[in-house]
Amino acid sequence: MQRILQRSTREPQDVNKTPLNERHHAAGARMIDFGGWEMPVSYTDIMSEHRAVREGVGLFDLAHMGRLAISGPDADTLVQRSQTNDVDRIKVGQIRYAMFLNERGGVIDDILVHRRPSDLFLVVNASRREVDLARLKELSEGLDVVIDDQSENLGMLAIQGPKSPEVVSRLVEDIDVDGLGYYRLAEGRILGEAGMITRTGYTGEDGFELYLPASSLVDLWDAALEQGAPEGLRPCGLGARDTLRLEAGMPLYGHEITEDVNPVEAGLMFGVRLKKPDYPGKDVIARVKAEGPKRRIVGLAVEGRRIPRQGYTVLSGEAEVGRIASGSWSPTFERAIATALVAAEVSDVGRELTIDIRGRTATARVVALPFYKRDGSGSLNTTDS
């Protein structure tokens, strides 16, 4: 018996707001519409918030993300047939990166699959939650499974940066924070209430994501600010989150990945298992991998101070060879960087390309992703370019 639980207590509104919305306004955050949610883009400035995470610790509101719990006798069957990773290889307490694909192999969404003792817990992108739910509902026909959309009643925030373990340790009571491995979860008490923490993030730094009932999220936010004060913890907006993830080579839905870009092209095959039962797009991905992709997502180190933005044309000589996926000024490397989807024949590291930036050209060099790794092995960590 299939059951879909969508527990909405909000009145219909043009823009969704997280439980922390009033805190953001009180802190003077600059707010934007992000996928139908009013979210902080910055509190002070993006550069300083970015550096706070690279050097210390930052706090992010993630309550706009989708959170889906899949339970019942056929939960594993549903999740196995709907996404790219192998559920049978995910042990209790482990987390894996995966994707929902369409029949053409394009990415519907990228997700995290968590194995808990009683269910599989999926974190999905805010703008794709309804699409993901529709996909799960379609593939659950005939299964004994419950799909519980917990996005509104379960809160989520992130504490990221090299000093994050110290802060998180002060917020939990019965969880070994230092002993929690990367891409692992632990359930326990947060501020005296049942919750969950994961050693995951979207910044390229050590960090954690914390889950607590939405009704307690304001208390958790306030406690994090207080307990993180000795480490200089700062609230950070989506602007810093974007520059951090771009430096770390992490994809953003609608930019590096879309329904027209497949995991082979995007360099995300670490989240794909071809030796598992069928799922939408599997045969296409196997063929593209075997034949080699015609396009690839690449990193670009851009000369000059002009910033290439999504959709700008990439050229090799006079020929158009691709489009920019994401572009920004890098606070860490103090230079312009970008990702682009380009023809495979011009995707080799070291190749020089040009970008049309509002009618003027900028020279760019293809570099390996990620640009930044905290162990110093990123492509721009190891050069003076």
Short mmCIF file of C-alpha atoms in Angstrom, two decimals:
data_model
loop_
_atom_site.label_atom_id
_atom_site.label_comp_id
_atom_site.label_asym_id
_atom_site.label_seq_id
_atom_site.Cartn_x
_atom_site.Cartn_y
_atom_site.Cartn_z
CA MET A 1 0.00 0.00 0.00
CA GLN A 2 1.47 3.30 -1.12
CA ARG A 3 1.07 6.32 1.16
CA ILE A 4 2.22 9.88 0.45
CA LEU A 5 2.36 12.17 3.48
CA GLN A 6 2.61 15.89 2.78
CA ARG A 7 2.01 17.75 6.01
CA SER A 8 1.65 21.43 5.23
CA THR A 9 0.58 23.82 7.98
CA ARG A 10 1.31 27.02 6.05
CA GLU A 11 -1.21 29.18 4.31
CA PRO A 12 -0.62 29.52 0.56
CA GLN A 13 1.75 32.40 -0.16
CA ASP A 14 3.75 33.78 -3.04
CA VAL A 15 7.11 33.31 -1.31
CA ASN A 16 7.92 30.61 1.24
CA LYS A 17 9.70 31.57 4.45
CA THR A 18 11.79 29.39 6.75
CA PRO A 19 11.29 29.42 10.54
CA LEU A 20 14.39 31.64 10.74
CA ASN A 21 13.01 34.39 8.51
CA GLU A 22 12.51 36.89 11.34
CA ARG A 23 16.03 36.22 12.61
CA HIS A 24 17.45 37.03 9.18
CA HIS A 25 15.56 40.31 8.96
CA ALA A 26 16.53 41.26 12.52
CA ALA A 27 20.19 40.66 11.64
CA GLY A 28 19.92 43.02 8.66
CA ALA A 29 20.35 40.31 6.04
CA ARG A 30 19.86 41.17 2.39
CA MET A 31 17.03 38.90 1.29
CA ILE A 32 16.31 37.45 -2.15
CA ASP A 33 13.82 35.10 -3.76
CA PHE A 34 15.63 31.77 -4.19
CA GLY A 35 13.51 29.11 -5.86
CA GLY A 36 10.35 30.50 -4.31
CA TRP A 37 11.89 31.00 -0.86
CA GLU A 38 12.83 34.29 0.79
CA MET A 39 16.42 33.60 1.83
CA PRO A 40 19.42 35.65 3.02
CA VAL A 41 22.04 36.24 0.33
CA SER A 42 24.38 37.96 2.83
CA TYR A 43 24.43 39.53 6.28
CA THR A 44 27.49 41.74 5.87
CA ASP A 45 29.35 40.96 2.66
CA ILE A 46 29.90 37.75 0.74
CA MET A 47 33.71 37.95 0.80
CA SER A 48 34.00 38.10 4.59
CA GLU A 49 31.36 35.42 5.11
CA HIS A 50 33.19 33.19 2.65
CA ARG A 51 36.50 33.68 4.45
CA ALA A 52 34.85 33.02 7.82
CA VAL A 53 33.97 29.52 6.63
CA ARG A 54 37.37 28.87 5.04
CA GLU A 55 39.25 30.04 8.14
CA GLY A 56 36.83 29.59 11.05
CA VAL A 57 33.16 28.68 11.14
CA GLY A 58 29.90 29.81 9.54
CA LEU A 59 26.19 29.16 10.13
CA PHE A 60 23.67 28.59 7.31
CA ASP A 61 19.87 28.32 7.19
CA LEU A 62 19.03 25.22 5.11
CA ALA A 63 15.37 24.91 6.07
CA HIS A 64 14.34 25.51 2.46
CA MET A 65 15.82 22.16 1.39
CA GLY A 66 13.52 19.18 0.83
CA ARG A 67 13.55 16.36 3.40
CA LEU A 68 11.80 13.08 2.58
CA ALA A 69 11.62 9.95 4.76
CA ILE A 70 10.92 6.68 2.93
CA SER A 71 9.74 3.77 5.11
CA GLY A 72 7.81 0.53 4.92
CA PRO A 73 8.62 -3.00 3.70
CA ASP A 74 9.38 -1.80 0.16
CA ALA A 75 11.33 1.36 1.03
CA ASP A 76 14.61 -0.07 -0.26
CA THR A 77 12.95 -1.23 -3.47
CA LEU A 78 11.56 2.24 -4.19
CA VAL A 79 14.78 4.13 -3.48
CA GLN A 80 16.84 1.55 -5.38
CA ARG A 81 14.72 1.86 -8.53
CA SER A 82 14.49 5.66 -8.43
CA GLN A 83 18.10 6.88 -8.14
CA THR A 84 21.65 6.14 -9.29
CA ASN A 85 23.49 4.82 -6.23
CA ASP A 86 23.25 1.31 -4.78
CA VAL A 87 21.04 1.26 -1.69
CA ASP A 88 22.17 -2.27 -0.84
CA ARG A 89 25.67 -0.91 -0.21
CA ILE A 90 24.53 1.83 2.18
CA LYS A 91 24.81 0.66 5.79
CA VAL A 92 22.96 2.16 8.75
CA GLY A 93 24.60 5.48 9.59
CA GLN A 94 26.03 6.02 6.10
CA ILE A 95 25.18 8.67 3.50
CA ARG A 96 25.66 8.55 -0.26
CA TYR A 97 25.45 11.12 -3.05
CA ALA A 98 23.05 10.14 -5.84
CA MET A 99 20.85 11.54 -8.61
CA PHE A 100 17.36 11.13 -9.99
CA LEU A 101 17.60 10.84 -13.79
CA ASN A 102 15.13 11.15 -16.62
CA GLU A 103 14.87 8.54 -19.37
CA ARG A 104 17.47 10.46 -21.43
CA GLY A 105 19.98 10.28 -18.59
CA GLY A 106 19.58 13.96 -17.69
CA VAL A 107 19.68 14.96 -14.03
CA ILE A 108 16.28 15.62 -12.47
CA ASP A 109 17.95 16.35 -9.13
CA ASP A 110 21.03 15.52 -7.08
CA ILE A 111 20.31 14.18 -3.62
CA LEU A 112 21.81 12.69 -0.47
CA VAL A 113 20.56 9.26 0.63
CA HIS A 114 20.85 8.57 4.38
CA ARG A 115 20.35 5.11 5.89
CA ARG A 116 18.73 5.26 9.33
CA PRO A 117 17.62 2.21 11.37
CA SER A 118 13.96 2.61 10.44
CA ASP A 119 13.98 4.38 7.07
CA LEU A 120 15.85 5.94 4.17
CA PHE A 121 16.07 9.72 4.44
CA LEU A 122 16.56 11.84 1.32
CA VAL A 123 17.70 15.46 1.20
CA VAL A 124 16.73 17.10 -2.10
CA ASN A 125 16.99 20.55 -3.64
CA ALA A 126 14.27 23.01 -2.65
CA SER A 127 13.32 23.91 -6.21
CA ARG A 128 13.02 20.24 -7.21
CA ARG A 129 11.10 18.83 -4.24
CA GLU A 130 7.73 18.61 -5.99
CA VAL A 131 9.33 17.08 -9.09
CA ASP A 132 11.14 14.53 -6.91
CA LEU A 133 7.96 13.65 -5.03
CA ALA A 134 6.14 13.10 -8.31
CA ARG A 135 8.94 10.78 -9.48
CA LEU A 136 8.84 8.78 -6.24
CA LYS A 137 5.06 8.54 -6.35
CA GLU A 138 5.17 7.29 -9.95
CA LEU A 139 7.77 4.63 -9.18
CA SER A 140 6.06 3.50 -5.95
CA GLU A 141 2.94 2.12 -7.64
CA GLY A 142 2.21 -1.34 -6.25
CA LEU A 143 4.74 -1.03 -3.41
CA ASP A 144 4.09 -1.12 0.35
CA VAL A 145 5.85 2.12 1.18
CA VAL A 146 5.32 5.45 2.95
CA ILE A 147 6.77 8.64 1.44
CA ASP A 148 6.78 11.22 4.22
CA ASP A 149 7.55 14.80 3.15
CA GLN A 150 9.07 16.25 6.34
CA SER A 151 10.26 19.47 4.72
CA GLU A 152 8.00 21.74 6.77
CA ASN A 153 8.01 20.05 10.17
CA LEU A 154 11.73 19.21 10.30
CA GLY A 155 14.25 22.05 10.45
CA MET A 156 17.77 22.02 9.02
CA LEU A 157 20.85 24.21 9.36
CA ALA A 158 24.55 23.85 8.62
CA ILE A 159 27.63 24.68 10.67
CA GLN A 160 30.66 24.69 8.36
CA GLY A 161 34.36 25.38 8.63
CA PRO A 162 37.52 24.08 10.31
CA LYS A 163 36.26 25.18 13.73
CA SER A 164 32.82 23.60 13.30
CA PRO A 165 33.49 20.50 15.47
CA GLU A 166 34.09 22.65 18.54
CA VAL A 167 30.80 24.49 18.07
CA VAL A 168 28.70 21.42 17.28
CA SER A 169 30.13 19.58 20.30
CA ARG A 170 28.61 22.23 22.56
CA LEU A 171 25.14 21.80 21.03
CA VAL A 172 24.80 18.01 21.34
CA GLU A 173 24.66 15.82 24.43
CA ASP A 174 25.21 12.19 23.47
CA ILE A 175 26.91 12.27 20.08
CA ASP A 176 30.65 11.76 19.54
CA VAL A 177 31.23 14.66 17.16
CA ASP A 178 34.95 14.08 16.73
CA GLY A 179 34.36 10.39 16.05
CA LEU A 180 31.68 10.97 13.42
CA GLY A 181 33.14 10.17 10.00
CA TYR A 182 32.65 12.06 6.75
CA TYR A 183 29.31 11.26 5.11
CA ARG A 184 28.08 9.63 8.33
CA LEU A 185 25.05 10.44 10.47
CA ALA A 186 24.31 10.19 14.17
CA GLU A 187 21.01 10.49 15.99
CA GLY A 188 20.93 11.87 19.51
CA ARG A 189 19.96 14.89 21.53
CA ILE A 190 20.49 18.45 20.33
CA LEU A 191 19.65 21.11 22.92
CA GLY A 192 17.97 18.31 24.88
CA GLU A 193 15.68 17.29 22.02
CA ALA A 194 15.83 14.29 19.69
CA GLY A 195 17.61 15.22 16.47
CA MET A 196 20.22 14.16 13.93
CA ILE A 197 23.57 15.47 12.76
CA THR A 198 25.52 14.55 9.63
CA ARG A 199 29.13 15.25 8.69
CA THR A 200 28.25 16.72 5.32
CA GLY A 201 28.27 20.11 3.64
CA TYR A 202 28.39 22.18 0.49
CA THR A 203 31.45 24.30 1.16
CA GLY A 204 34.57 22.17 0.71
CA GLU A 205 35.34 22.47 4.42
CA ASP A 206 34.76 20.18 7.37
CA GLY A 207 31.23 20.72 8.57
CA PHE A 208 27.93 19.42 9.82
CA GLU A 209 24.24 19.60 8.99
CA LEU A 210 21.84 19.51 11.94
CA TYR A 211 18.18 18.43 12.00
CA LEU A 212 15.67 19.33 14.69
CA PRO A 213 11.90 19.91 14.69
CA ALA A 214 11.10 23.14 12.87
CA SER A 215 9.52 24.50 16.06
CA SER A 216 12.97 24.37 17.72
CA LEU A 217 15.03 25.76 14.85
CA VAL A 218 15.10 29.34 16.16
CA ASP A 219 16.41 28.09 19.52
CA LEU A 220 19.11 26.08 17.73
CA TRP A 221 20.11 29.07 15.60
CA ASP A 222 20.38 31.30 18.68
CA ALA A 223 22.34 28.66 20.59
CA ALA A 224 24.75 28.17 17.70
CA LEU A 225 25.46 31.90 17.55
CA GLU A 226 26.05 31.99 21.31
CA GLN A 227 28.11 28.81 21.56
CA GLY A 228 30.10 29.67 18.44
CA ALA A 229 31.05 33.16 19.60
CA PRO A 230 34.48 32.08 20.96
CA GLU A 231 35.35 30.73 17.49
CA GLY A 232 34.01 33.83 15.75
CA LEU A 233 31.04 32.01 14.18
CA ARG A 234 29.20 34.15 11.65
CA PRO A 235 25.82 33.71 9.99
CA CYS A 236 26.33 33.27 6.25
CA GLY A 237 24.00 33.68 3.30
CA LEU A 238 23.48 32.00 -0.02
CA GLY A 239 26.06 34.24 -1.68
CA ALA A 240 28.92 32.76 0.35
CA ARG A 241 27.43 29.29 0.02
CA ASP A 242 27.60 29.67 -3.76
CA THR A 243 31.20 30.91 -3.92
CA LEU A 244 32.29 28.22 -1.46
CA ARG A 245 30.66 25.40 -3.42
CA LEU A 246 31.99 26.76 -6.74
CA GLU A 247 35.57 26.81 -5.46
CA ALA A 248 35.02 23.26 -4.20
CA GLY A 249 33.74 22.13 -7.61
CA MET A 250 30.31 21.14 -6.32
CA PRO A 251 27.40 21.32 -8.78
CA LEU A 252 24.36 23.56 -8.41
CA TYR A 253 21.11 22.39 -9.92
CA GLY A 254 20.15 24.53 -12.90
CA HIS A 255 23.80 25.36 -13.57
CA GLU A 256 26.24 22.43 -13.81
CA ILE A 257 23.40 19.90 -13.80
CA THR A 258 20.01 20.05 -15.51
CA GLU A 259 17.64 17.64 -17.22
CA ASP A 260 19.77 18.15 -20.36
CA VAL A 261 23.11 17.29 -18.71
CA ASN A 262 23.99 13.74 -17.69
CA PRO A 263 26.32 12.54 -14.89
CA VAL A 264 29.09 11.53 -17.31
CA GLU A 265 29.19 15.04 -18.79
CA ALA A 266 29.01 16.59 -15.32
CA GLY A 267 31.83 14.46 -13.88
CA LEU A 268 29.55 12.94 -11.24
CA MET A 269 29.97 9.24 -11.92
CA PHE A 270 31.13 8.71 -8.33
CA GLY A 271 27.41 8.92 -7.49
CA VAL A 272 26.36 6.36 -10.11
CA ARG A 273 26.34 2.57 -9.94
CA LEU A 274 25.79 0.77 -13.24
CA LYS A 275 25.98 -2.71 -11.66
CA LYS A 276 22.64 -2.50 -9.84
CA PRO A 277 18.99 -3.01 -10.80
CA ASP A 278 17.57 -0.79 -13.51
CA TYR A 279 16.61 2.83 -12.90
CA PRO A 280 15.52 5.55 -15.34
CA GLY A 281 18.38 6.62 -17.60
CA LYS A 282 20.74 3.77 -16.68
CA ASP A 283 21.14 2.39 -20.21
CA VAL A 284 21.81 5.87 -21.62
CA ILE A 285 24.49 6.56 -19.00
CA ALA A 286 26.16 3.21 -19.67
CA ARG A 287 26.29 3.99 -23.39
CA VAL A 288 27.63 7.53 -22.91
CA LYS A 289 30.30 6.25 -20.54
CA ALA A 290 31.36 3.54 -22.99
CA GLU A 291 31.42 5.83 -26.04
CA GLY A 292 32.73 8.91 -24.25
CA PRO A 293 30.70 12.11 -23.74
CA LYS A 294 30.47 14.75 -26.44
CA ARG A 295 30.46 17.50 -23.79
CA ARG A 296 32.08 17.96 -20.40
CA ILE A 297 31.82 20.30 -17.44
CA VAL A 298 35.24 21.93 -16.94
CA GLY A 299 36.81 24.44 -14.62
CA LEU A 300 38.08 27.74 -16.04
CA ALA A 301 40.68 30.06 -14.54
CA VAL A 302 39.75 33.42 -16.06
CA GLU A 303 42.17 36.27 -16.70
CA GLY A 304 41.23 39.78 -15.63
CA ARG A 305 38.59 40.98 -13.21
CA ARG A 306 35.45 40.59 -15.31
CA ILE A 307 33.14 37.81 -14.15
CA PRO A 308 31.63 35.36 -16.64
CA ARG A 309 28.02 34.53 -15.80
CA GLN A 310 25.75 31.64 -16.62
CA GLY A 311 24.94 31.39 -20.31
CA TYR A 312 27.91 33.41 -21.59
CA THR A 313 29.46 31.96 -24.74
CA VAL A 314 32.76 30.04 -24.63
CA LEU A 315 34.89 30.03 -27.80
CA SER A 316 37.91 28.20 -29.16
CA GLY A 317 39.33 30.53 -31.77
CA GLU A 318 36.26 31.79 -33.63
CA ALA A 319 34.15 28.69 -32.95
CA GLU A 320 31.51 28.56 -30.23
CA VAL A 321 32.28 25.48 -28.12
CA GLY A 322 30.11 25.86 -25.02
CA ARG A 323 28.42 27.97 -22.39
CA ILE A 324 29.29 29.12 -18.89
CA ALA A 325 27.49 27.15 -16.16
CA SER A 326 28.60 29.21 -13.12
CA GLY A 327 31.01 32.09 -12.64
CA SER A 328 32.19 34.21 -9.72
CA TRP A 329 35.04 36.08 -8.18
CA SER A 330 36.94 33.64 -5.96
CA PRO A 331 37.59 35.14 -2.51
CA THR A 332 40.17 32.43 -1.77
CA PHE A 333 42.24 32.85 -4.94
CA GLU A 334 41.35 36.49 -5.64
CA ARG A 335 40.60 35.86 -9.28
CA ALA A 336 37.67 35.08 -11.56
CA ILE A 337 36.71 31.42 -11.89
CA ALA A 338 33.97 29.61 -13.75
CA THR A 339 32.61 26.26 -14.79
CA ALA A 340 31.44 25.64 -18.34
CA LEU A 341 29.83 22.90 -20.39
CA VAL A 342 32.07 22.62 -23.45
CA ALA A 343 32.71 20.27 -26.34
CA ALA A 344 34.77 17.29 -25.21
CA GLU A 345 37.50 17.98 -27.77
CA VAL A 346 38.38 21.27 -26.04
CA SER A 347 38.03 20.02 -22.45
CA ASP A 348 41.66 19.03 -21.87
CA VAL A 349 43.43 20.67 -18.93
CA GLY A 350 45.66 23.54 -19.99
CA ARG A 351 43.72 24.44 -23.13
CA GLU A 352 43.19 28.16 -23.69
CA LEU A 353 39.66 29.32 -24.47
CA THR A 354 37.94 32.70 -24.59
CA ILE A 355 34.67 33.90 -23.10
CA ASP A 356 32.37 36.52 -24.55
CA ILE A 357 31.56 38.78 -21.59
CA ARG A 358 29.01 41.31 -22.80
CA GLY A 359 30.73 41.81 -26.13
CA ARG A 360 34.30 41.75 -24.82
CA THR A 361 36.51 38.67 -24.67
CA ALA A 362 38.32 37.26 -21.66
CA THR A 363 40.97 34.56 -21.86
CA ALA A 364 40.47 31.44 -19.76
CA ARG A 365 42.46 28.29 -19.17
CA VAL A 366 40.89 24.88 -18.55
CA VAL A 367 41.83 23.56 -15.09
CA ALA A 368 40.84 20.43 -13.21
CA LEU A 369 37.98 20.57 -10.74
CA PRO A 370 37.86 21.27 -7.88
CA PHE A 371 39.64 24.60 -7.78
CA TYR A 372 39.97 24.28 -3.99
CA LYS A 373 40.54 21.39 -1.60
CA ARG A 374 41.22 21.88 2.06
CA ASP A 375 44.20 19.51 1.87
CA GLY A 376 45.82 21.87 -0.64
CA SER A 377 45.45 19.62 -3.68
CA GLY A 378 42.90 21.65 -5.65
CA SER A 379 43.93 22.84 -9.10
CA LEU A 380 44.33 26.46 -7.96
CA ASN A 381 45.72 25.53 -4.52
CA THR A 382 48.82 24.25 -6.28
CA THR A 383 49.44 27.05 -8.77
CA ASP A 384 50.07 30.77 -8.68
CA SER A 385 47.65 31.34 -11.55
#
